[in-house]
Short mmCIF file of C-alpha atoms and ligand atoms in Angstrom, two decimals:
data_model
loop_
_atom_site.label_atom_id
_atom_site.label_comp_id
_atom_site.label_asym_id
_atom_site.label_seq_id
_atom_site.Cartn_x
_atom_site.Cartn_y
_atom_site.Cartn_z
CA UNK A 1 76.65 -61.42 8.07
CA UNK A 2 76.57 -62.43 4.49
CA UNK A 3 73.62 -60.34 2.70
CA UNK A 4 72.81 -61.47 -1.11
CA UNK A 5 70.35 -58.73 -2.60
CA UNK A 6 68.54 -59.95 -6.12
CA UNK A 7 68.60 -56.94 -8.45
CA UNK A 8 70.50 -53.59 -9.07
CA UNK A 9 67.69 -51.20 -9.16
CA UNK A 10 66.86 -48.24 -7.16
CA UNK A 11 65.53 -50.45 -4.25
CA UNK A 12 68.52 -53.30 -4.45
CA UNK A 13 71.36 -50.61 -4.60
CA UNK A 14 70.11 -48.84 -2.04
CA UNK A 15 69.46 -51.43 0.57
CA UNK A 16 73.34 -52.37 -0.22
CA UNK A 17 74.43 -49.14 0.76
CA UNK A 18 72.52 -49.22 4.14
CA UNK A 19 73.89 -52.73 4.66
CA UNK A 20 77.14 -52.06 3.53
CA UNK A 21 77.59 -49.45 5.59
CA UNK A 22 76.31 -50.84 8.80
CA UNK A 23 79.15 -53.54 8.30
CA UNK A 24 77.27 -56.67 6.30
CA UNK A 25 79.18 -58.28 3.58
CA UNK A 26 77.05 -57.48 0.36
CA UNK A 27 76.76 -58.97 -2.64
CA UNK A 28 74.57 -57.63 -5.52
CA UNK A 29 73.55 -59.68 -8.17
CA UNK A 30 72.02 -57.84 -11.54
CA UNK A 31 70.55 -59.48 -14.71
CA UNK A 32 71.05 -57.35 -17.09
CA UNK A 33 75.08 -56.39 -18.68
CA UNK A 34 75.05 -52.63 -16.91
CA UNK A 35 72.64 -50.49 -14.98
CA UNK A 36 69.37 -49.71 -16.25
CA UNK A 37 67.70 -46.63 -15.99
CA UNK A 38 64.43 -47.47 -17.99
CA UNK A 39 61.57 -45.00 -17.28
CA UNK A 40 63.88 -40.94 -17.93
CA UNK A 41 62.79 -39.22 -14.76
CA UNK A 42 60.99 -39.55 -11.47
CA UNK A 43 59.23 -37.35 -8.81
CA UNK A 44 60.71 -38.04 -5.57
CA UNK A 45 58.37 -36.96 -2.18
CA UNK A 46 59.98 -35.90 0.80
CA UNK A 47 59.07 -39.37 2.48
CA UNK A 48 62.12 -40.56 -0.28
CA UNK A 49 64.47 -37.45 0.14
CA UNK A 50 63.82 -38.40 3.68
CA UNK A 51 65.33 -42.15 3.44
CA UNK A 52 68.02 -41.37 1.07
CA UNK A 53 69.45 -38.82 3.70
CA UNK A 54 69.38 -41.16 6.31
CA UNK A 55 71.49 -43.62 4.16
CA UNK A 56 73.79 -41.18 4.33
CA UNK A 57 73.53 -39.52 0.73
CA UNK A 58 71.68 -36.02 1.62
CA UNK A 59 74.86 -33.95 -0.45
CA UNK A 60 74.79 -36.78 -3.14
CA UNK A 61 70.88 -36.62 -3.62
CA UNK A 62 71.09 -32.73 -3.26
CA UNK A 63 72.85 -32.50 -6.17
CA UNK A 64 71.03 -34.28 -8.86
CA UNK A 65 67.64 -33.30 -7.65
CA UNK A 66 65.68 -30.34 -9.27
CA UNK A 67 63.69 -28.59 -6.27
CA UNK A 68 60.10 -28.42 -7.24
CA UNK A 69 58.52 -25.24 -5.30
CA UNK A 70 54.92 -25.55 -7.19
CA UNK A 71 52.58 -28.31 -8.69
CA UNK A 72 50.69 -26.62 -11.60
CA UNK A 73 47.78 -27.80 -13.41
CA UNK A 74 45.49 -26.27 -16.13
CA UNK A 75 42.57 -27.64 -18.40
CA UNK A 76 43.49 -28.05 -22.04
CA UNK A 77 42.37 -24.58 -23.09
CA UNK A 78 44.99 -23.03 -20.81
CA UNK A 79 42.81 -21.92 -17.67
CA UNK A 80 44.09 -22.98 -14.05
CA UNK A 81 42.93 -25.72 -12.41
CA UNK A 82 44.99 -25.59 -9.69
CA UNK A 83 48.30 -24.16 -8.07
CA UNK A 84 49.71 -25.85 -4.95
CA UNK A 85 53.11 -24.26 -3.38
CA UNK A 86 55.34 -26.80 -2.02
CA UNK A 87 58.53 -24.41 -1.12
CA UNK A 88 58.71 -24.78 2.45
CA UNK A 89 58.42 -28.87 2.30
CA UNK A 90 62.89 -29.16 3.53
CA UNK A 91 61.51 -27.38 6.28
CA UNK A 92 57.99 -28.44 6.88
CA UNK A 93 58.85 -32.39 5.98
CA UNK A 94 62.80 -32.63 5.96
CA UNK A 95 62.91 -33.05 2.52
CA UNK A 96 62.24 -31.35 -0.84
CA UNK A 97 59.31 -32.98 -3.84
CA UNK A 98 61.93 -33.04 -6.26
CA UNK A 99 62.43 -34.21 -10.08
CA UNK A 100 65.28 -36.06 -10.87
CA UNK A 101 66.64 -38.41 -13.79
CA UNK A 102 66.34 -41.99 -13.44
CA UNK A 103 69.95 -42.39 -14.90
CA UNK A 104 71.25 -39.86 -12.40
CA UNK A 105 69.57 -41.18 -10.01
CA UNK A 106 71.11 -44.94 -9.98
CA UNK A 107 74.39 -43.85 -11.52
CA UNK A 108 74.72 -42.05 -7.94
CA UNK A 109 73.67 -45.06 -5.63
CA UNK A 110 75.87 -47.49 -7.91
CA UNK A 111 78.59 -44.98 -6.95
CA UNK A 112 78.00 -44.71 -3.39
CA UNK A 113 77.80 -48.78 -3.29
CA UNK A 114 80.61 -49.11 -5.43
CA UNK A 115 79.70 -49.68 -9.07
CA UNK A 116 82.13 -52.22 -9.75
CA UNK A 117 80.98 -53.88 -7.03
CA UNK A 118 77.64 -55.23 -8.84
CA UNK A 119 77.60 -58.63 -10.25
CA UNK A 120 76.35 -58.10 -13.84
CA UNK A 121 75.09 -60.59 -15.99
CA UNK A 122 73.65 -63.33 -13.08
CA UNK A 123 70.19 -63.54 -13.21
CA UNK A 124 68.45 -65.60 -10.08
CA UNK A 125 66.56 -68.29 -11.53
CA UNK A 126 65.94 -70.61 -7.96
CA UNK A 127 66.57 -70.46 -4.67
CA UNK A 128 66.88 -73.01 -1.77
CA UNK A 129 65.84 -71.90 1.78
CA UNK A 130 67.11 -73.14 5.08
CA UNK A 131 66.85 -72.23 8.55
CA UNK A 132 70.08 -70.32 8.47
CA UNK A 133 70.90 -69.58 5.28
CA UNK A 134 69.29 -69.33 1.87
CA UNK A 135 71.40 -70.23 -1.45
CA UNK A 136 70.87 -68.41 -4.80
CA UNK A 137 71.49 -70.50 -8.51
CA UNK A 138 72.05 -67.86 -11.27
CA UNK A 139 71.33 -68.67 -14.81
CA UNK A 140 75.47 -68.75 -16.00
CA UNK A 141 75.89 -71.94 -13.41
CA UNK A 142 77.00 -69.71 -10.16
CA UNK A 143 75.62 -70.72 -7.08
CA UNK A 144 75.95 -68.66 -4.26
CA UNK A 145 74.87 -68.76 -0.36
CA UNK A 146 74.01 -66.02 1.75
CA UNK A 147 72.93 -65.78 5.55
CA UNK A 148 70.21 -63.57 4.20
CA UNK A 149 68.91 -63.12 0.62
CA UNK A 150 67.06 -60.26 -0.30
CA UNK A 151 64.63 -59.67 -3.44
CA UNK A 152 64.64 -56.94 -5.02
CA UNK A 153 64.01 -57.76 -8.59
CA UNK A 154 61.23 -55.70 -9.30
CA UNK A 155 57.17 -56.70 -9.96
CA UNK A 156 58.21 -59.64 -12.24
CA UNK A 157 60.36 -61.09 -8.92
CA UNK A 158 61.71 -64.43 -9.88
CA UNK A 159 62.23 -64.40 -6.18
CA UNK A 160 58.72 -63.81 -5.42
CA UNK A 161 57.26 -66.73 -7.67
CA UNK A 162 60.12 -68.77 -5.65
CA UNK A 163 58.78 -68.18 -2.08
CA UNK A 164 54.76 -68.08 -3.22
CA UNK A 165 54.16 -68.74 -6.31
CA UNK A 166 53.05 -66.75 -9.12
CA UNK A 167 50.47 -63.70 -8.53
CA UNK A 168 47.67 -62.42 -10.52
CA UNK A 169 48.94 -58.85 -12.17
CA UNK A 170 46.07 -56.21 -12.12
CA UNK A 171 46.01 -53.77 -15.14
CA UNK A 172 44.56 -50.58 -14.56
CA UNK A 173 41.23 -50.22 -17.01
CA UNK A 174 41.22 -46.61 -16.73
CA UNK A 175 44.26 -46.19 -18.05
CA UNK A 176 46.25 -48.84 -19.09
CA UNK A 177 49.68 -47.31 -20.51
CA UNK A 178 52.02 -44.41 -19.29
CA UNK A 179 54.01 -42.91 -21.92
CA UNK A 180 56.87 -40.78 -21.22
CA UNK A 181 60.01 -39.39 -22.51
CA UNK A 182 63.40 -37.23 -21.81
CA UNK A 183 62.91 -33.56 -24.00
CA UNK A 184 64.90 -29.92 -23.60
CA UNK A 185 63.34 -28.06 -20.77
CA UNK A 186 63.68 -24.63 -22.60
CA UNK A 187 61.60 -26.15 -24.99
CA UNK A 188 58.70 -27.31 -23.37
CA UNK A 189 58.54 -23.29 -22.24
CA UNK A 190 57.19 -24.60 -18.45
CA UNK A 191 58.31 -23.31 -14.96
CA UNK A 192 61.58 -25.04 -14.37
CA UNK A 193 60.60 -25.26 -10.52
CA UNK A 194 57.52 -26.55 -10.95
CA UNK A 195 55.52 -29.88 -12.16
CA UNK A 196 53.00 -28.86 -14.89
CA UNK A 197 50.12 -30.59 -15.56
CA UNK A 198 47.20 -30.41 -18.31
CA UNK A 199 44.19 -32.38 -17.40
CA UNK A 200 41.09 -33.66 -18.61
CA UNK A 201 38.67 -36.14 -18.85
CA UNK A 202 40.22 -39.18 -20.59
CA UNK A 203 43.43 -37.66 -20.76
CA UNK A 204 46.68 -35.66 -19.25
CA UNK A 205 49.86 -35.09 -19.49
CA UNK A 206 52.60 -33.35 -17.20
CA UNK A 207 56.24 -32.55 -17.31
CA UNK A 208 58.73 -32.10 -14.73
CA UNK A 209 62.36 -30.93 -14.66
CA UNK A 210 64.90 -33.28 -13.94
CA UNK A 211 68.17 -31.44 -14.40
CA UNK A 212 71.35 -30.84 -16.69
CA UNK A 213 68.36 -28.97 -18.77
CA UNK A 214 66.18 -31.68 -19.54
CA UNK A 215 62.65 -32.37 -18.42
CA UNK A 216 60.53 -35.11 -18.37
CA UNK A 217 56.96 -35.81 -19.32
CA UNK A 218 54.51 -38.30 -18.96
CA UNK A 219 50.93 -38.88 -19.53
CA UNK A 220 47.93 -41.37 -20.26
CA UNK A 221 45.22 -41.79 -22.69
CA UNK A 222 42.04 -43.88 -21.85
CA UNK A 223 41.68 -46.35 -24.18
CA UNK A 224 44.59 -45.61 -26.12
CA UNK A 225 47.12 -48.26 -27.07
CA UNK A 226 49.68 -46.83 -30.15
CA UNK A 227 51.59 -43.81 -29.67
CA UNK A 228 49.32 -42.28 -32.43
CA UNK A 229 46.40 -42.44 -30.70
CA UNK A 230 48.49 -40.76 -27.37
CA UNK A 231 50.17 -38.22 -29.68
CA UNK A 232 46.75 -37.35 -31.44
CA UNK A 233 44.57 -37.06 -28.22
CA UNK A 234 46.50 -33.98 -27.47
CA UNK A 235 46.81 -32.58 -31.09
CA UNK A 236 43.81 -29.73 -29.98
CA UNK A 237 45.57 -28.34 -27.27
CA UNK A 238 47.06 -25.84 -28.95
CA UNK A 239 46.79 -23.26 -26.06
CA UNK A 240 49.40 -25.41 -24.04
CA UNK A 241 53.06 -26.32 -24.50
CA UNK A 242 52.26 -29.82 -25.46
CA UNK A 243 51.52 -30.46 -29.33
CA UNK A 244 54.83 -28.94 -29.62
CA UNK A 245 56.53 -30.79 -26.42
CA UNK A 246 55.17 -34.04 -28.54
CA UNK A 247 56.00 -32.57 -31.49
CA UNK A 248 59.77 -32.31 -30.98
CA UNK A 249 60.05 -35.80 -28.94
CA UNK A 250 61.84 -38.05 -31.09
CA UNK A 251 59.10 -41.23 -31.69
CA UNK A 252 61.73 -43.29 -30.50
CA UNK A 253 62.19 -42.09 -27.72
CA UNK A 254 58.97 -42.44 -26.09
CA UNK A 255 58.39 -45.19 -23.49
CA UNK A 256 55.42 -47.45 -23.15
CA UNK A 257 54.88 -48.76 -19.35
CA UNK A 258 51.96 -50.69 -19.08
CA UNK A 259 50.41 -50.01 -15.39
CA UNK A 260 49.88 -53.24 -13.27
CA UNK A 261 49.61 -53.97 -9.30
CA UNK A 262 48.91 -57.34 -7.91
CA UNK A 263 45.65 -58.52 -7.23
CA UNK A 264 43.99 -59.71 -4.11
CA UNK A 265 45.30 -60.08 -0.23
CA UNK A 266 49.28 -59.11 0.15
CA UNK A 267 51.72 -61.90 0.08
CA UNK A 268 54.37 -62.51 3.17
CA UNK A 269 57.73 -60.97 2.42
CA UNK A 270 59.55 -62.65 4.54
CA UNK A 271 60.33 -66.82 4.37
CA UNK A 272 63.22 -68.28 5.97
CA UNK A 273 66.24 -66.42 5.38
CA UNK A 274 64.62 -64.86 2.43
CA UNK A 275 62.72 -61.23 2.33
CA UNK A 276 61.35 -59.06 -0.30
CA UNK A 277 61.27 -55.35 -0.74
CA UNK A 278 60.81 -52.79 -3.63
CA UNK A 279 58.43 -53.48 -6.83
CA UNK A 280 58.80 -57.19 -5.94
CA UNK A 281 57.03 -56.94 -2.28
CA UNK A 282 54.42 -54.16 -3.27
CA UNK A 283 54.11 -53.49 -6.35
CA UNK A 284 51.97 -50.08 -7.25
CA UNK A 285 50.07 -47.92 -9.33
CA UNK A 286 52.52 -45.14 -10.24
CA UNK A 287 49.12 -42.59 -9.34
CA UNK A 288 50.66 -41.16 -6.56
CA UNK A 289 54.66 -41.30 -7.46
CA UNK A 290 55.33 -43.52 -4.69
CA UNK A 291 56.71 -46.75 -5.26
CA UNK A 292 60.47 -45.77 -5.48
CA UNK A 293 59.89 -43.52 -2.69
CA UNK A 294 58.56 -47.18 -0.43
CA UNK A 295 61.77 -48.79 -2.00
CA UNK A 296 64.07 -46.33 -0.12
CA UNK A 297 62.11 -46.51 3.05
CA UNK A 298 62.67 -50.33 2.26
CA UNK A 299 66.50 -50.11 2.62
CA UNK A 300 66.40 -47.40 5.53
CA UNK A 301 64.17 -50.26 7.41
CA UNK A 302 66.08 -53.03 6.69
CA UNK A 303 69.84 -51.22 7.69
CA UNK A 304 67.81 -49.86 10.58
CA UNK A 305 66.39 -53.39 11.58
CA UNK A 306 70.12 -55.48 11.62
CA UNK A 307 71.47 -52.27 13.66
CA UNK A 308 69.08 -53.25 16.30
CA UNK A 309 69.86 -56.65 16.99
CA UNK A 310 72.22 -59.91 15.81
CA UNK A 311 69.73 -62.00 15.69
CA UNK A 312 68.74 -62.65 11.68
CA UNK A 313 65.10 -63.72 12.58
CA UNK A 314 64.61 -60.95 14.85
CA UNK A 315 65.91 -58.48 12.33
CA UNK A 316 63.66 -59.82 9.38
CA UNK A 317 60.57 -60.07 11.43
CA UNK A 318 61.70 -56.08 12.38
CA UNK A 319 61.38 -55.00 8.88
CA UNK A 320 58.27 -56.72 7.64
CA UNK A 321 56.08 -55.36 10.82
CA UNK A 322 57.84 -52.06 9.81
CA UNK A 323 56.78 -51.65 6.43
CA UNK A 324 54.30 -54.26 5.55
CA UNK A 325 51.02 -52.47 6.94
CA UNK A 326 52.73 -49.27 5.70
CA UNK A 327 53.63 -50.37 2.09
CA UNK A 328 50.58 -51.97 1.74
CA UNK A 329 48.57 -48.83 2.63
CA UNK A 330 50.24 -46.79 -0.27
CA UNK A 331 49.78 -49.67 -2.37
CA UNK A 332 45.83 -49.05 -1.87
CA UNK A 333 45.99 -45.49 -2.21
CA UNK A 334 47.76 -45.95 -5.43
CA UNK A 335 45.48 -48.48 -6.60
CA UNK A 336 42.16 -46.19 -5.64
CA UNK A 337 43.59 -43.25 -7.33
CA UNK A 338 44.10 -45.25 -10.59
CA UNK A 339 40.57 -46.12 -10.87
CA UNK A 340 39.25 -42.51 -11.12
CA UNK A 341 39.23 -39.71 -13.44
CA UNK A 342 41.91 -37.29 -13.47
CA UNK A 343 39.09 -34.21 -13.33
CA UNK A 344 38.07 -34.14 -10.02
CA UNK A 345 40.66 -35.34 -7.92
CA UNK A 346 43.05 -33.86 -5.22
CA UNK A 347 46.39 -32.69 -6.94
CA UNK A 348 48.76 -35.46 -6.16
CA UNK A 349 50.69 -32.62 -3.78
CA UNK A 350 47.42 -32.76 -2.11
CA UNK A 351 47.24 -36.21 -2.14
CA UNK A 352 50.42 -36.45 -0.49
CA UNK A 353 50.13 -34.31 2.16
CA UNK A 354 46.88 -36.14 3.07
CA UNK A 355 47.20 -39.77 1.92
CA UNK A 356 51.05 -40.51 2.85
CA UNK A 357 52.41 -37.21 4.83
CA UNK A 358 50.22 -37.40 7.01
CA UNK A 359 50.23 -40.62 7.91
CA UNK A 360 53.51 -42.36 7.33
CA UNK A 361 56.48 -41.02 9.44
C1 FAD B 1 55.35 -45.44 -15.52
C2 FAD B 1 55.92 -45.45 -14.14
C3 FAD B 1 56.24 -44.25 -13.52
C4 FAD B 1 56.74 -44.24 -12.22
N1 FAD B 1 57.01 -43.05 -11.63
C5 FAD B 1 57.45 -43.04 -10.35
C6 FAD B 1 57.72 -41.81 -9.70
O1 FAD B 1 57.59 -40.74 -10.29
N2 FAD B 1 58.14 -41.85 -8.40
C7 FAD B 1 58.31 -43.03 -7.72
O2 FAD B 1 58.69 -43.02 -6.53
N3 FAD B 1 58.10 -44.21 -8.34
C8 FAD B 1 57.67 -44.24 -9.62
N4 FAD B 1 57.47 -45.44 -10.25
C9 FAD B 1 57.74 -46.69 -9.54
C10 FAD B 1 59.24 -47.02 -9.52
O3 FAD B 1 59.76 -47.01 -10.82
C11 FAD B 1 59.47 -48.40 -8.91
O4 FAD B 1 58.68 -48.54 -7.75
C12 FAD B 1 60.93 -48.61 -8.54
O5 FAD B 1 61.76 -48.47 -9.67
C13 FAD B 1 61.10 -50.00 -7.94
O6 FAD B 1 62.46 -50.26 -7.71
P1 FAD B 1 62.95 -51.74 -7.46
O7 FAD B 1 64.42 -51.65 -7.22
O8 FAD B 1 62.11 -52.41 -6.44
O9 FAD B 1 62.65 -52.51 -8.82
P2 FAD B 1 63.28 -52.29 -10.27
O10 FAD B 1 63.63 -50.87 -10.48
O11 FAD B 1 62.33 -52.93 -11.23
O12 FAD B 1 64.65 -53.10 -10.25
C14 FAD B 1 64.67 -54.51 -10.25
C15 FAD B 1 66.02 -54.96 -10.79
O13 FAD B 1 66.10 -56.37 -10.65
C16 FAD B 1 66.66 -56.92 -11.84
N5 FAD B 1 66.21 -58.30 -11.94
C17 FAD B 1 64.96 -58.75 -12.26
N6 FAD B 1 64.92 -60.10 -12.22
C18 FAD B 1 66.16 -60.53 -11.87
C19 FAD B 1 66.72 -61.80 -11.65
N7 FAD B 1 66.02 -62.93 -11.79
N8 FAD B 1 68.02 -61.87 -11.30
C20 FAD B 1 68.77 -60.74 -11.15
N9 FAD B 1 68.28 -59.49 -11.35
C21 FAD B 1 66.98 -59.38 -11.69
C22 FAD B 1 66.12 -56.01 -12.94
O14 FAD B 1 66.91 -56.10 -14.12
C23 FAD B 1 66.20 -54.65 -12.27
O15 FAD B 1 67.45 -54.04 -12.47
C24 FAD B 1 56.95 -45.47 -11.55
C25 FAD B 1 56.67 -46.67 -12.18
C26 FAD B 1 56.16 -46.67 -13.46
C27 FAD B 1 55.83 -47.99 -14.13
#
């Protein structure tokens, strides 16, 4: 079976491995020259550590991922607001909560694929459905056919607006921007097996190490939209690591994300021989740290789904009843967490215990 898959990003790569491995002929296809690895780090839930096992990369993943054993969060003068022990999560959920570097992170899956493998420089720009096959027209002229084409090109799909049209992006009022960058973990003076978080009303910011001795932190600012106004709101907090964390981030450095899901009732993946997954089927709030974590469950679906049977239709039909309700579930508990204060609600350890743990398997 020939698979085409839209998009070298954490979700893409790792549905290729899945396929790959299960005996599809994969092609990837990547816009950009060379991987990106936009964004510095991530916290990965044991729901990911989970799926990236069962594509077969448990010693791979093991070694780029920082263990967290504790989620740690104070007020701005320094008091507690909360402590939450995750150690036991390998052997309570199968997996560890873990920080790890974005870079790290797709460098390995590239690997795994087979980095040369990728097909830089073609961007998708239209696609052509049939009954039995779909066929892909890049940008540089290529045109290329597929028995199934996958998209995972992120929450801007080109793919996407091919199969329904564009969607209406939701910003999040409460806070509109993340802002996060790479720093020295010895120098942010937090547990290095732990996620630390300062919170308050209208503001936070928390760091997490992601290995080789760096750390990563990331916060939001209601109602602030320069890097001044971000840097300043946490100026007074001089009982906590962060004026100087900020202080020593070079202003270059720092990433702006503006925060966005889609509005209104969930599209259909699935059309034809075509399928979404990742960012471009359910895009998310980043409230709850889950969206890369749905876009391995993605791939483990979709490898799982053409082990099962030959049959193309059967296989696609497989994967959406697998993951659409439960994709679209974490896209709502994203979404409601990102229209409350931060004071006042559940640790996201909590959260995840309760919201996604609990309920996905
Ligand atoms: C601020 C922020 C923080 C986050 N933190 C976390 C976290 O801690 N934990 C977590 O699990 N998730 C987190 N996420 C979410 C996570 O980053 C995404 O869900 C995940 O990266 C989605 O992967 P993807 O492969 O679907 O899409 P992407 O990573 O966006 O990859 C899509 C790829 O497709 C390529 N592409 C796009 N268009 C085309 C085209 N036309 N042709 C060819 N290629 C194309 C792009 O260049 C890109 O490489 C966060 C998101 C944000 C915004």
């Amino acid at each position: 079976m020939r698979v085409g898959i839209c998009g070298a990003g954490l979700g893409g790569v790792s549905a290729a491995i899945g396929l790959a491995r299960l005996g599809c002929d994969v092609e990837v296809f990547e816009k950009a020259p060379a991987l990106r690895a936009t964004g510095s780090g991530l916290n990965l839930w044991p729901n990911a550590g989970r799926a990236i096992y069962g594509l077969g990369l448990r010693d791979e993943f093991d070694a780029i991922a920082v263990k967290l054993d504790r989620y740690l969060g104070f007020a701005p003068e320094g008091g507690p607001l909360f402590e939450c022990d995750t150690s036991a999560w390998p052997e309570k959920y199968g997996a560890p909560s873990v920080g790890v570097s974005r870079l790290a992170l797709i460098t390995m899956l590239a690997d795994a694929y087979g980095a040369d493998r990728i097909r830089f420089g073609h961007e998708v720009v239209s696609v052509e459905n049939f009954d039995d096959r779909a066929v892909c027209h890049f940008s540089n002229g290529a045109r290329h056919e597929f028995d199934v084409l996958i998209g995972a090109d992120g929450i801007y799909s080109t793919i996407r607006e091919q199969l329904i049209g564009g969607v209406r992006f939701r910003p999040n009022n409460h806070h509109a921007y993340r802002w996060r960058a790479i720093v020295d973990l010895a120098e942010t003076d937090v547990d290095p097996a732990a996620q630390t978080g300062y919170y308050a009303q209208g503001g936070w910011l928390a760091v997490i190490p992601i290995g080789n001795g760096k750390a990563y932190w990331f916060g939001s600012v209601s109602g602030g939209d320069t890097v001044e106004d971000f840097m300043s709101f946490f100026q007074s907090w001089t009982n906590t690591h962060i004026p100087r964390t900020l202080s020593i981030t070079p202003p270059d450095a720092i990433i702006k994300s503006p925060l966005y899901d889609v509005e209104g009732t969930p599209y259909k993946w699935t059309h034809g021989r075509v399928t979404l997954m990742g960012d471009a089927a359910h895009p998310m709030m980043p409230d709850l740290a889950q969206g890369a974590s749905q876009a391995f469950i993605d791939s483990l679906s979709l490898r799982d789904a053409f082990a099962t049977t030959n049959d193309i239709d059967e296989a696609l039909l497989h994967y959406e009843t697998d993951r659409y309700p439960a994709a679209n579930y974490v896209v709502n508990c994203s979404r409601k967490g990102s229209f409350r204060g931060k004071n006042g609600v559940k640790p996201i350890a909590v959260r995840y215990e309760e919201e996604i743990e609990t309920v996905q398997t």
